[in-house]
Amino acid sequence: MSAARKRTKTAHRRPSRRRRLGRTLLITGCALTVMAGGGAWYVYRDLASGIAGSKALDGAEKSAHGDVNILLMGLDSRRDQNGDPLPEEILDELHAGSSDIGGYNANTLILLHVPGDGGEAKAFSIPRDDFVELAGQGTGPGRKDKIKKAYGLAKAAKEEQLSEEGVKDRRRLEREGREAGRRAQIETVRNFLGVPVDHFAELNLAGFHHLADALGGVPVCLRKPVKDSYSGADFPAGRQTLNGRQSLAFVRQRHGLEMGDLDRTKRQQAFLAGATQKLNSAGTFTDPVKLLKLIHTAKEDVVTDEGWDLMSFVKQAKNLSGGKVRFTTLPIEGFGRNHGEDINVIDHMKIKRLIAEQIGPRSTTATTPSAPDAAPSSSASSPSPYPSSSPSSAPPPPEPEKGAIDGGGIPCVD
């Protein structure tokens, strides 16, 4: 057999170097795809199983037409999910005082509406001092109070009930007390706004700090410099990125702001917008280190309802950054006093109409009187910081500043 014929047969039997290289790359690519898929599944399974789940929404009415309403609750608590005080070094860094301060007030309440048709998402901030009917408090004279108190009052009532039944396990008291608090807070918001709550996420005080650090900082924008010794806020004007400690000071500041708590709701909105933008723009989901830090933060500081497919929502959340969420602070009619405390006087039907116009009525809850809820007058040990207790004293919404600093897709706030 000639040398030429031998070379021809050999060529048929043995793939060329180019073909061998292509096959190697194909096999390697398939292996990497399988590994990546397995890694993604592991991360998802780890995330889903690690975040504390709650049954507070079991049996609750759901939104129609694919819409999703998510209640974001920020607790002003210096304690972890087990009720244990946060370490002193963390409290010092948070500039938040003793672990005995704050209780279990829901100082941040934001309803995020994500329409099923892919339209514009809307976020409604509920001022924490709105005077409303609290769920889970019976029908006696103490039923109405600040909306932020629904959680803490229901938690304390449940723990007292269990203690009277002989329960002494501190962890069980904490666990069941918090579940009662969540149910009461969610039901209070649901009745107040007249729409279902499909999902919720609860974040403790340290969560703002850890979330900002896990994201490598959160971008915000201030129209003017601020300095407040109470919260620790000390920021220049303009766009800037805040670390964990600074983020907590940013969302907690109310002293030195013209509208106090009402301006603080705008800070919370700005933080949410900045965090969402950073989540989607910083390669968080392609950077293993960032992703693991985010998962650790979620496990440590976040509680959600059981059954919420967080990964699906994360994909949906990609459409919520870059100024694609319309933020609204629900209106008040004025200021009043209730048992020596300052409260916001509101018009229930006005707020229900506003919500219905924005996202459509989705609830079968009963209507409430249209007159503003005036607070009972009582003596107080200190004068009210507000100009009057009359509903007519409600401040007008602030006019947009001329020449306001460009926030680059996130709202600029005072």
mmCIF file of C-alpha atoms in Angstrom:
data_model
loop_
_atom_site.group_PDB
_atom_site.id
_atom_site.type_symbol
_atom_site.label_atom_id
_atom_site.label_comp_id
_atom_site.label_asym_id
_atom_site.label_seq_id
_atom_site.Cartn_x
_atom_site.Cartn_y
_atom_site.Cartn_z
ATOM 1 C CA MET A 1 0.000 0.000 0.000
ATOM 2 C CA SER A 2 1.437 3.329 -0.950
ATOM 3 C CA ALA A 3 2.263 5.956 1.648
ATOM 4 C CA ALA A 4 -0.396 8.269 0.149
ATOM 5 C CA ARG A 5 -3.188 5.653 0.629
ATOM 6 C CA LYS A 6 -2.072 5.053 4.215
ATOM 7 C CA ARG A 7 -2.276 8.740 4.969
ATOM 8 C CA THR A 8 -5.790 8.876 3.474
ATOM 9 C CA LYS A 9 -7.071 5.978 5.646
ATOM 10 C CA THR A 10 -5.456 7.492 8.715
ATOM 11 C CA ALA A 11 -7.158 10.793 7.991
ATOM 12 C CA HIS A 12 -10.553 9.059 7.901
ATOM 13 C CA ARG A 13 -9.900 7.243 11.168
ATOM 14 C CA ARG A 14 -8.443 10.151 13.205
ATOM 15 C CA PRO A 15 -10.246 13.561 13.570
ATOM 16 C CA SER A 16 -8.294 16.620 12.622
ATOM 17 C CA ARG A 17 -6.794 18.832 15.353
ATOM 18 C CA ARG A 18 -9.433 21.489 14.623
ATOM 19 C CA ARG A 19 -12.262 18.967 15.083
ATOM 20 C CA ARG A 20 -10.694 17.642 18.300
ATOM 21 C CA LEU A 21 -10.411 21.185 19.640
ATOM 22 C CA GLY A 22 -14.032 21.947 18.713
ATOM 23 C CA ARG A 23 -15.234 18.785 20.446
ATOM 24 C CA THR A 24 -13.221 19.611 23.558
ATOM 25 C CA LEU A 25 -14.672 23.096 23.696
ATOM 26 C CA LEU A 26 -18.199 21.722 23.235
ATOM 27 C CA ILE A 27 -17.764 19.182 26.045
ATOM 28 C CA THR A 28 -16.212 21.841 28.295
ATOM 29 C CA GLY A 29 -19.045 24.247 27.508
ATOM 30 C CA CYS A 30 -21.655 21.625 28.341
ATOM 31 C CA ALA A 31 -19.879 20.834 31.593
ATOM 32 C CA LEU A 32 -19.722 24.495 32.545
ATOM 33 C CA THR A 33 -23.406 24.910 31.700
ATOM 34 C CA VAL A 34 -24.311 21.968 33.913
ATOM 35 C CA MET A 35 -22.080 23.287 36.685
ATOM 36 C CA ALA A 36 -23.539 26.785 36.361
ATOM 37 C CA GLY A 37 -27.067 25.410 36.376
ATOM 38 C CA GLY A 38 -26.281 23.280 39.405
ATOM 39 C CA GLY A 39 -24.682 26.252 41.130
ATOM 40 C CA ALA A 40 -27.691 28.444 40.401
ATOM 41 C CA TRP A 41 -30.024 25.752 41.732
ATOM 42 C CA TYR A 42 -27.883 25.361 44.847
ATOM 43 C CA VAL A 43 -27.894 29.120 45.424
ATOM 44 C CA TYR A 44 -31.661 29.291 44.918
ATOM 45 C CA ARG A 45 -32.279 26.307 47.197
ATOM 46 C CA ASP A 46 -29.956 27.800 49.812
ATOM 47 C CA LEU A 47 -31.724 31.163 49.576
ATOM 48 C CA ALA A 48 -35.241 29.714 49.677
ATOM 49 C CA SER A 49 -34.504 27.427 52.623
ATOM 50 C CA GLY A 50 -32.444 29.938 54.579
ATOM 51 C CA ILE A 51 -34.768 32.946 54.722
ATOM 52 C CA ALA A 52 -37.172 32.843 57.638
ATOM 53 C CA GLY A 53 -40.691 32.070 56.435
ATOM 54 C CA SER A 54 -43.970 33.238 57.893
ATOM 55 C CA LYS A 55 -47.523 31.910 57.685
ATOM 56 C CA ALA A 56 -48.985 35.375 58.281
ATOM 57 C CA LEU A 57 -50.574 35.413 54.803
ATOM 58 C CA ASP A 58 -52.043 31.912 54.872
ATOM 59 C CA GLY A 59 -55.597 32.039 53.532
ATOM 60 C CA ALA A 60 -55.377 35.722 52.608
ATOM 61 C CA GLU A 61 -57.113 37.169 49.561
ATOM 62 C CA LYS A 62 -54.890 37.532 46.482
ATOM 63 C CA SER A 63 -54.734 40.179 43.784
ATOM 64 C CA ALA A 64 -56.326 39.529 40.390
ATOM 65 C CA HIS A 65 -55.013 39.801 36.800
ATOM 66 C CA GLY A 66 -51.464 38.803 37.745
ATOM 67 C CA ASP A 67 -50.952 41.934 39.854
ATOM 68 C CA VAL A 68 -48.718 41.637 42.914
ATOM 69 C CA ASN A 69 -48.883 43.824 46.039
ATOM 70 C CA ILE A 70 -45.883 43.557 48.338
ATOM 71 C CA LEU A 71 -45.809 45.124 51.782
ATOM 72 C CA LEU A 72 -42.316 46.167 52.900
ATOM 73 C CA MET A 73 -42.110 46.461 56.680
ATOM 74 C CA GLY A 74 -39.109 47.974 58.447
ATOM 75 C CA LEU A 75 -39.104 47.331 62.191
ATOM 76 C CA ASP A 76 -37.532 49.866 64.519
ATOM 77 C CA SER A 77 -36.202 47.007 66.634
ATOM 78 C CA ARG A 78 -32.709 46.638 68.050
ATOM 79 C CA ARG A 79 -33.184 42.863 68.339
ATOM 80 C CA ASP A 80 -32.589 39.938 65.979
ATOM 81 C CA GLN A 81 -35.129 37.434 64.707
ATOM 82 C CA ASN A 82 -34.888 35.412 67.934
ATOM 83 C CA GLY A 83 -35.529 38.447 70.113
ATOM 84 C CA ASP A 84 -31.935 38.636 71.306
ATOM 85 C CA PRO A 85 -30.305 42.088 71.565
ATOM 86 C CA LEU A 86 -28.004 43.056 68.731
ATOM 87 C CA PRO A 87 -24.326 43.063 69.755
ATOM 88 C CA GLU A 88 -23.155 46.308 71.359
ATOM 89 C CA GLU A 89 -20.606 46.923 68.604
ATOM 90 C CA ILE A 90 -23.384 46.784 66.003
ATOM 91 C CA LEU A 91 -25.617 49.096 68.044
ATOM 92 C CA ASP A 92 -22.734 51.568 68.320
ATOM 93 C CA GLU A 93 -22.138 51.411 64.572
ATOM 94 C CA LEU A 94 -25.832 51.825 63.886
ATOM 95 C CA HIS A 95 -25.957 54.910 66.083
ATOM 96 C CA ALA A 96 -29.218 53.428 67.379
ATOM 97 C CA GLY A 97 -28.915 53.470 71.163
ATOM 98 C CA SER A 98 -29.912 50.673 73.548
ATOM 99 C CA SER A 99 -31.523 47.404 72.444
ATOM 100 C CA ASP A 100 -34.476 48.290 74.709
ATOM 101 C CA ILE A 101 -35.403 51.291 72.520
ATOM 102 C CA GLY A 102 -37.771 51.079 69.573
ATOM 103 C CA GLY A 103 -39.837 48.062 70.552
ATOM 104 C CA TYR A 104 -41.565 46.494 67.575
ATOM 105 C CA ASN A 105 -42.984 49.496 65.768
ATOM 106 C CA ALA A 106 -43.271 49.185 61.992
ATOM 107 C CA ASN A 107 -41.681 52.555 61.270
ATOM 108 C CA THR A 108 -41.363 51.802 57.559
ATOM 109 C CA LEU A 109 -44.471 50.700 55.653
ATOM 110 C CA ILE A 110 -44.349 50.721 51.848
ATOM 111 C CA LEU A 111 -46.840 48.949 49.594
ATOM 112 C CA LEU A 112 -45.187 48.077 46.271
ATOM 113 C CA HIS A 113 -47.652 47.371 43.444
ATOM 114 C CA VAL A 114 -46.277 45.457 40.446
ATOM 115 C CA PRO A 115 -48.939 45.208 37.700
ATOM 116 C CA GLY A 116 -49.363 41.919 35.897
ATOM 117 C CA ASP A 117 -49.469 43.599 32.471
ATOM 118 C CA GLY A 118 -45.909 44.904 32.800
ATOM 119 C CA GLY A 119 -47.021 48.491 33.361
ATOM 120 C CA GLU A 120 -45.475 51.034 35.677
ATOM 121 C CA ALA A 121 -44.861 49.843 39.224
ATOM 122 C CA LYS A 122 -46.031 52.077 42.077
ATOM 123 C CA ALA A 123 -44.867 52.339 45.667
ATOM 124 C CA PHE A 124 -47.033 53.919 48.373
ATOM 125 C CA SER A 125 -45.411 55.044 51.609
ATOM 126 C CA ILE A 126 -47.698 55.010 54.647
ATOM 127 C CA PRO A 127 -46.676 57.598 57.269
ATOM 128 C CA ARG A 128 -46.048 55.728 60.508
ATOM 129 C CA ASP A 129 -48.198 58.055 62.663
ATOM 130 C CA ASP A 130 -51.420 57.742 60.625
ATOM 131 C CA PHE A 131 -54.299 57.301 63.090
ATOM 132 C CA VAL A 132 -56.221 54.184 61.991
ATOM 133 C CA GLU A 133 -58.121 51.177 63.266
ATOM 134 C CA LEU A 134 -55.670 48.488 64.302
ATOM 135 C CA ALA A 135 -56.471 44.878 63.513
ATOM 136 C CA GLY A 136 -56.260 42.317 66.278
ATOM 137 C CA GLN A 137 -57.019 44.806 69.048
ATOM 138 C CA GLY A 138 -60.655 43.947 69.764
ATOM 139 C CA THR A 139 -63.441 46.508 69.492
ATOM 140 C CA GLY A 140 -62.802 48.595 72.611
ATOM 141 C CA PRO A 141 -61.791 52.274 72.878
ATOM 142 C CA GLY A 142 -58.126 51.431 72.354
ATOM 143 C CA ARG A 143 -58.707 50.052 68.857
ATOM 144 C CA LYS A 144 -57.531 53.211 67.064
ATOM 145 C CA ASP A 145 -53.895 54.206 67.255
ATOM 146 C CA LYS A 146 -50.850 54.949 65.121
ATOM 147 C CA ILE A 147 -50.585 52.462 62.268
ATOM 148 C CA LYS A 148 -47.000 51.587 63.193
ATOM 149 C CA LYS A 149 -48.157 50.116 66.528
ATOM 150 C CA ALA A 150 -50.258 47.265 65.110
ATOM 151 C CA TYR A 151 -47.289 44.886 65.091
ATOM 152 C CA GLY A 152 -45.992 45.558 68.586
ATOM 153 C CA LEU A 153 -49.392 45.649 70.300
ATOM 154 C CA ALA A 154 -50.504 42.362 68.741
ATOM 155 C CA LYS A 155 -47.160 40.748 69.568
ATOM 156 C CA ALA A 156 -47.397 41.790 73.221
ATOM 157 C CA ALA A 157 -51.037 40.602 73.466
ATOM 158 C CA LYS A 158 -50.168 37.181 72.030
ATOM 159 C CA GLU A 159 -47.220 36.733 74.367
ATOM 160 C CA GLU A 160 -49.367 37.694 77.339
ATOM 161 C CA GLN A 161 -52.012 35.166 76.292
ATOM 162 C CA LEU A 162 -49.434 32.391 75.943
ATOM 163 C CA SER A 163 -47.843 33.264 79.276
ATOM 164 C CA GLU A 164 -51.234 33.002 80.983
ATOM 165 C CA GLU A 165 -51.587 29.560 79.395
ATOM 166 C CA GLY A 166 -48.325 28.521 81.031
ATOM 167 C CA VAL A 167 -45.930 28.863 78.097
ATOM 168 C CA LYS A 168 -42.450 29.755 79.376
ATOM 169 C CA ASP A 169 -40.260 28.972 76.370
ATOM 170 C CA ARG A 170 -38.836 32.383 75.424
ATOM 171 C CA ARG A 171 -38.169 31.382 71.802
ATOM 172 C CA ARG A 172 -41.740 30.157 71.348
ATOM 173 C CA LEU A 173 -43.139 33.342 72.876
ATOM 174 C CA GLU A 174 -41.014 35.411 70.513
ATOM 175 C CA ARG A 175 -41.859 33.320 67.452
ATOM 176 C CA GLU A 176 -45.629 33.200 67.978
ATOM 177 C CA GLY A 177 -45.719 36.796 69.173
ATOM 178 C CA ARG A 178 -44.057 37.985 65.988
ATOM 179 C CA GLU A 179 -46.407 35.959 63.823
ATOM 180 C CA ALA A 180 -49.352 37.629 65.562
ATOM 181 C CA GLY A 181 -47.674 41.000 65.015
ATOM 182 C CA ARG A 182 -47.195 40.354 61.306
ATOM 183 C CA ARG A 183 -50.770 39.246 60.806
ATOM 184 C CA ALA A 184 -52.101 42.319 62.628
ATOM 185 C CA GLN A 185 -49.846 44.747 60.731
ATOM 186 C CA ILE A 186 -50.701 43.253 57.349
ATOM 187 C CA GLU A 187 -54.422 43.156 58.088
ATOM 188 C CA THR A 188 -54.319 46.755 59.321
ATOM 189 C CA VAL A 189 -52.693 47.917 56.078
ATOM 190 C CA ARG A 190 -55.053 45.788 53.988
ATOM 191 C CA ASN A 191 -58.125 47.270 55.653
ATOM 192 C CA PHE A 192 -56.703 50.776 55.492
ATOM 193 C CA LEU A 193 -55.918 50.706 51.756
ATOM 194 C CA GLY A 194 -58.682 48.364 50.610
ATOM 195 C CA VAL A 195 -56.417 46.070 48.564
ATOM 196 C CA PRO A 196 -54.968 42.590 49.111
ATOM 197 C CA VAL A 197 -51.397 42.002 50.244
ATOM 198 C CA ASP A 198 -49.902 39.129 48.229
ATOM 199 C CA HIS A 199 -46.435 39.043 49.764
ATOM 200 C CA PHE A 200 -44.472 40.814 52.465
ATOM 201 C CA ALA A 201 -40.868 41.308 53.485
ATOM 202 C CA GLU A 202 -39.882 42.293 57.019
ATOM 203 C CA LEU A 203 -36.523 43.912 57.687
ATOM 204 C CA ASN A 204 -35.080 44.752 61.079
ATOM 205 C CA LEU A 205 -33.048 47.855 61.878
ATOM 206 C CA ALA A 206 -29.697 46.191 61.193
ATOM 207 C CA GLY A 207 -31.010 45.032 57.825
ATOM 208 C CA PHE A 208 -30.601 48.446 56.201
ATOM 209 C CA HIS A 209 -26.978 48.424 57.327
ATOM 210 C CA HIS A 210 -26.227 44.893 56.110
ATOM 211 C CA LEU A 211 -28.092 45.306 52.806
ATOM 212 C CA ALA A 212 -26.138 48.435 51.888
ATOM 213 C CA ASP A 213 -22.837 46.743 52.716
ATOM 214 C CA ALA A 214 -23.762 43.594 50.777
ATOM 215 C CA LEU A 215 -24.471 45.742 47.718
ATOM 216 C CA GLY A 216 -21.200 47.630 48.094
ATOM 217 C CA GLY A 217 -23.052 50.818 49.012
ATOM 218 C CA VAL A 218 -26.367 52.364 47.972
ATOM 219 C CA PRO A 219 -26.541 55.470 45.735
ATOM 220 C CA VAL A 220 -28.650 58.392 46.970
ATOM 221 C CA CYS A 221 -29.048 62.052 46.076
ATOM 222 C CA LEU A 222 -29.504 65.006 48.435
ATOM 223 C CA ARG A 223 -30.591 68.479 47.356
ATOM 224 C CA LYS A 224 -28.713 70.088 50.227
ATOM 225 C CA PRO A 225 -26.202 69.078 52.914
ATOM 226 C CA VAL A 226 -27.565 67.679 56.187
ATOM 227 C CA LYS A 227 -26.183 67.097 59.681
ATOM 228 C CA ASP A 228 -28.152 65.492 62.497
ATOM 229 C CA SER A 229 -26.664 64.299 65.789
ATOM 230 C CA TYR A 230 -29.699 62.122 66.628
ATOM 231 C CA SER A 231 -29.443 59.780 63.633
ATOM 232 C CA GLY A 232 -25.779 60.386 62.846
ATOM 233 C CA ALA A 233 -26.601 61.764 59.384
ATOM 234 C CA ASP A 234 -23.801 63.971 58.044
ATOM 235 C CA PHE A 235 -23.875 64.208 54.260
ATOM 236 C CA PRO A 236 -22.997 66.777 51.588
ATOM 237 C CA ALA A 237 -25.375 67.769 48.810
ATOM 238 C CA GLY A 238 -25.457 65.844 45.565
ATOM 239 C CA ARG A 239 -25.174 62.253 44.430
ATOM 240 C CA GLN A 240 -23.233 59.896 46.685
ATOM 241 C CA THR A 241 -22.940 56.258 47.677
ATOM 242 C CA LEU A 242 -23.646 55.385 51.310
ATOM 243 C CA ASN A 243 -22.207 52.456 53.236
ATOM 244 C CA GLY A 244 -24.215 50.485 55.790
ATOM 245 C CA ARG A 245 -23.826 52.851 58.738
ATOM 246 C CA GLN A 246 -24.528 55.897 56.601
ATOM 247 C CA SER A 247 -27.571 54.251 54.988
ATOM 248 C CA LEU A 248 -29.198 53.630 58.348
ATOM 249 C CA ALA A 249 -28.581 57.242 59.379
ATOM 250 C CA PHE A 250 -30.038 58.372 56.041
ATOM 251 C CA VAL A 251 -33.338 56.471 56.409
ATOM 252 C CA ARG A 252 -33.711 57.277 60.126
ATOM 253 C CA GLN A 253 -33.199 61.040 60.011
ATOM 254 C CA ARG A 254 -36.217 63.213 60.768
ATOM 255 C CA HIS A 255 -34.733 65.968 62.958
ATOM 256 C CA GLY A 256 -33.641 68.895 60.873
ATOM 257 C CA LEU A 257 -36.056 68.034 58.053
ATOM 258 C CA GLU A 258 -38.808 70.552 57.411
ATOM 259 C CA MET A 259 -41.618 67.976 57.454
ATOM 260 C CA GLY A 260 -40.074 65.571 59.965
ATOM 261 C CA ASP A 261 -41.521 62.074 59.561
ATOM 262 C CA LEU A 262 -43.184 62.946 56.263
ATOM 263 C CA ASP A 263 -39.802 63.848 54.800
ATOM 264 C CA ARG A 264 -38.356 60.663 56.266
ATOM 265 C CA THR A 265 -40.723 58.617 54.100
ATOM 266 C CA LYS A 266 -39.075 60.204 51.069
ATOM 267 C CA ARG A 267 -35.687 59.074 52.400
ATOM 268 C CA GLN A 268 -36.997 55.513 52.630
ATOM 269 C CA GLN A 269 -38.277 55.731 49.055
ATOM 270 C CA ALA A 270 -34.919 57.054 47.864
ATOM 271 C CA PHE A 271 -33.067 54.226 49.638
ATOM 272 C CA LEU A 272 -35.345 51.625 48.041
ATOM 273 C CA ALA A 273 -34.848 53.144 44.588
ATOM 274 C CA GLY A 274 -31.077 53.319 45.053
ATOM 275 C CA ALA A 275 -30.819 49.757 46.380
ATOM 276 C CA THR A 276 -32.872 48.409 43.464
ATOM 277 C CA GLN A 277 -30.739 50.271 40.970
ATOM 278 C CA LYS A 278 -27.542 48.975 42.561
ATOM 279 C CA LEU A 279 -28.909 45.440 42.689
ATOM 280 C CA ASN A 280 -29.480 45.428 38.944
ATOM 281 C CA SER A 281 -26.433 47.405 37.814
ATOM 282 C CA ALA A 282 -23.578 46.080 39.930
ATOM 283 C CA GLY A 283 -23.419 42.535 38.556
ATOM 284 C CA THR A 284 -24.753 41.179 41.835
ATOM 285 C CA PHE A 285 -26.213 38.058 40.233
ATOM 286 C CA THR A 286 -23.071 37.263 38.265
ATOM 287 C CA ASP A 287 -20.589 37.946 41.071
ATOM 288 C CA PRO A 288 -20.473 34.945 43.456
ATOM 289 C CA VAL A 289 -18.983 36.981 46.314
ATOM 290 C CA LYS A 290 -21.659 39.687 46.119
ATOM 291 C CA LEU A 291 -24.407 37.111 45.719
ATOM 292 C CA LEU A 292 -23.311 35.132 48.773
ATOM 293 C CA LYS A 293 -23.116 38.320 50.858
ATOM 294 C CA LEU A 294 -26.638 39.214 49.758
ATOM 295 C CA ILE A 295 -27.918 35.733 50.639
ATOM 296 C CA HIS A 296 -26.256 35.908 54.053
ATOM 297 C CA THR A 297 -27.888 39.285 54.673
ATOM 298 C CA ALA A 298 -31.293 37.937 53.677
ATOM 299 C CA LYS A 299 -30.942 34.975 56.020
ATOM 300 C CA GLU A 300 -29.893 37.160 58.918
ATOM 301 C CA ASP A 301 -32.273 40.095 58.641
ATOM 302 C CA VAL A 302 -35.253 39.276 56.400
ATOM 303 C CA VAL A 303 -38.538 37.440 56.975
ATOM 304 C CA THR A 304 -40.939 36.781 54.080
ATOM 305 C CA ASP A 305 -44.159 34.860 53.596
ATOM 306 C CA GLU A 306 -43.791 31.156 52.856
ATOM 307 C CA GLY A 307 -44.211 30.204 49.224
ATOM 308 C CA TRP A 308 -42.924 33.443 47.736
ATOM 309 C CA ASP A 309 -40.789 32.595 44.707
ATOM 310 C CA LEU A 310 -38.055 35.145 45.329
ATOM 311 C CA MET A 311 -36.013 34.259 42.248
ATOM 312 C CA SER A 312 -38.975 34.956 39.973
ATOM 313 C CA PHE A 313 -39.514 38.260 41.710
ATOM 314 C CA VAL A 314 -35.824 39.135 41.393
ATOM 315 C CA LYS A 315 -36.154 38.737 37.616
ATOM 316 C CA GLN A 316 -39.235 40.929 37.727
ATOM 317 C CA ALA A 317 -37.386 43.465 39.877
ATOM 318 C CA LYS A 318 -35.003 44.175 37.012
ATOM 319 C CA ASN A 319 -37.791 46.341 35.606
ATOM 320 C CA LEU A 320 -38.066 48.363 38.822
ATOM 321 C CA SER A 321 -34.766 50.255 38.625
ATOM 322 C CA GLY A 322 -33.692 53.400 36.797
ATOM 323 C CA GLY A 323 -36.627 55.525 37.929
ATOM 324 C CA LYS A 324 -39.256 53.007 36.759
ATOM 325 C CA VAL A 325 -41.194 53.065 40.026
ATOM 326 C CA ARG A 326 -43.566 55.915 40.859
ATOM 327 C CA PHE A 327 -43.345 56.783 44.565
ATOM 328 C CA THR A 328 -46.226 58.367 46.469
ATOM 329 C CA THR A 329 -46.530 59.326 50.137
ATOM 330 C CA LEU A 330 -50.147 58.910 51.227
ATOM 331 C CA PRO A 331 -51.718 62.258 52.195
ATOM 332 C CA ILE A 332 -52.749 63.406 55.658
ATOM 333 C CA GLU A 333 -55.391 65.978 56.583
ATOM 334 C CA GLY A 334 -53.623 67.488 59.573
ATOM 335 C CA PHE A 335 -52.091 66.770 62.959
ATOM 336 C CA GLY A 336 -53.711 65.836 66.241
ATOM 337 C CA ARG A 337 -53.070 64.359 69.682
ATOM 338 C CA ASN A 338 -53.993 60.987 71.140
ATOM 339 C CA HIS A 339 -53.148 60.227 74.784
ATOM 340 C CA GLY A 340 -50.317 62.736 74.697
ATOM 341 C CA GLU A 341 -48.849 61.541 71.393
ATOM 342 C CA ASP A 342 -48.725 63.371 68.078
ATOM 343 C CA ILE A 343 -50.680 61.647 65.321
ATOM 344 C CA ASN A 344 -51.608 62.196 61.673
ATOM 345 C CA VAL A 345 -55.301 62.854 61.035
ATOM 346 C CA ILE A 346 -56.387 61.119 57.835
ATOM 347 C CA ASP A 347 -59.411 60.698 55.557
ATOM 348 C CA HIS A 348 -59.947 56.970 55.023
ATOM 349 C CA MET A 349 -62.152 57.242 51.947
ATOM 350 C CA LYS A 350 -59.861 59.771 50.297
ATOM 351 C CA ILE A 351 -56.961 57.337 50.618
ATOM 352 C CA LYS A 352 -59.047 54.382 49.411
ATOM 353 C CA ARG A 353 -60.087 56.411 46.354
ATOM 354 C CA LEU A 354 -56.477 57.364 45.663
ATOM 355 C CA ILE A 355 -55.373 53.717 45.826
ATOM 356 C CA ALA A 356 -58.310 52.568 43.695
ATOM 357 C CA GLU A 357 -57.492 55.178 41.050
ATOM 358 C CA GLN A 358 -53.839 54.172 40.984
ATOM 359 C CA ILE A 359 -54.017 50.390 41.092
ATOM 360 C CA GLY A 360 -57.721 49.487 40.933
ATOM 361 C CA PRO A 361 -59.976 48.129 43.673
ATOM 362 C CA ARG A 362 -59.043 44.544 44.477
ATOM 363 C CA SER A 363 -60.614 44.026 47.876
ATOM 364 C CA THR A 364 -63.955 43.078 49.388
ATOM 365 C CA THR A 365 -63.246 44.892 52.636
ATOM 366 C CA ALA A 366 -66.011 47.078 53.997
ATOM 367 C CA THR A 367 -65.989 50.799 53.405
ATOM 368 C CA THR A 368 -65.222 53.197 56.206
ATOM 369 C CA PRO A 369 -66.644 56.607 57.100
ATOM 370 C CA SER A 370 -65.505 59.397 54.826
ATOM 371 C CA ALA A 371 -64.918 61.925 57.554
ATOM 372 C CA PRO A 372 -61.336 62.386 58.771
ATOM 373 C CA ASP A 373 -60.549 60.496 61.960
ATOM 374 C CA ALA A 374 -60.003 63.149 64.601
ATOM 375 C CA ALA A 375 -57.974 62.055 67.584
ATOM 376 C CA PRO A 376 -59.388 62.346 71.072
ATOM 377 C CA SER A 377 -57.908 65.287 72.860
ATOM 378 C CA SER A 378 -55.907 64.668 75.987
ATOM 379 C CA SER A 379 -53.338 66.481 78.055
ATOM 380 C CA ALA A 380 -49.689 66.001 77.221
ATOM 381 C CA SER A 381 -46.518 66.475 79.170
ATOM 382 C CA SER A 382 -44.834 68.293 76.296
ATOM 383 C CA PRO A 383 -46.203 70.629 73.618
ATOM 384 C CA SER A 384 -46.778 69.307 70.123
ATOM 385 C CA PRO A 385 -44.024 70.141 67.632
ATOM 386 C CA TYR A 386 -46.678 70.704 64.967
ATOM 387 C CA PRO A 387 -48.205 74.123 64.321
ATOM 388 C CA SER A 388 -51.768 73.042 65.138
ATOM 389 C CA SER A 389 -53.975 70.052 65.855
ATOM 390 C CA SER A 390 -56.549 71.157 63.286
ATOM 391 C CA PRO A 391 -56.958 69.136 60.084
ATOM 392 C CA SER A 392 -56.649 72.386 58.145
ATOM 393 C CA SER A 393 -53.036 72.616 59.291
ATOM 394 C CA ALA A 394 -51.955 69.823 56.947
ATOM 395 C CA PRO A 395 -48.887 70.982 55.021
ATOM 396 C CA PRO A 396 -49.106 71.362 51.275
ATOM 397 C CA PRO A 397 -46.927 68.989 49.274
ATOM 398 C CA PRO A 398 -43.488 70.497 48.664
ATOM 399 C CA GLU A 399 -42.928 72.089 45.299
ATOM 400 C CA PRO A 400 -40.121 70.626 43.172
ATOM 401 C CA GLU A 401 -36.933 72.607 43.588
ATOM 402 C CA LYS A 402 -35.801 74.576 40.601
ATOM 403 C CA GLY A 403 -32.473 73.383 39.333
ATOM 404 C CA ALA A 404 -32.594 70.268 41.518
ATOM 405 C CA ILE A 405 -29.550 68.047 41.328
ATOM 406 C CA ASP A 406 -29.876 65.235 38.801
ATOM 407 C CA GLY A 407 -30.135 61.957 40.699
ATOM 408 C CA GLY A 408 -29.309 59.826 37.688
ATOM 409 C CA GLY A 409 -32.419 57.642 37.900
ATOM 410 C CA ILE A 410 -32.942 57.921 41.646
ATOM 411 C CA PRO A 411 -34.985 60.636 43.399
ATOM 412 C CA CYS A 412 -33.188 63.607 44.942
ATOM 413 C CA VAL A 413 -34.521 64.381 48.424
ATOM 414 C CA ASP A 414 -34.020 66.997 51.125
#
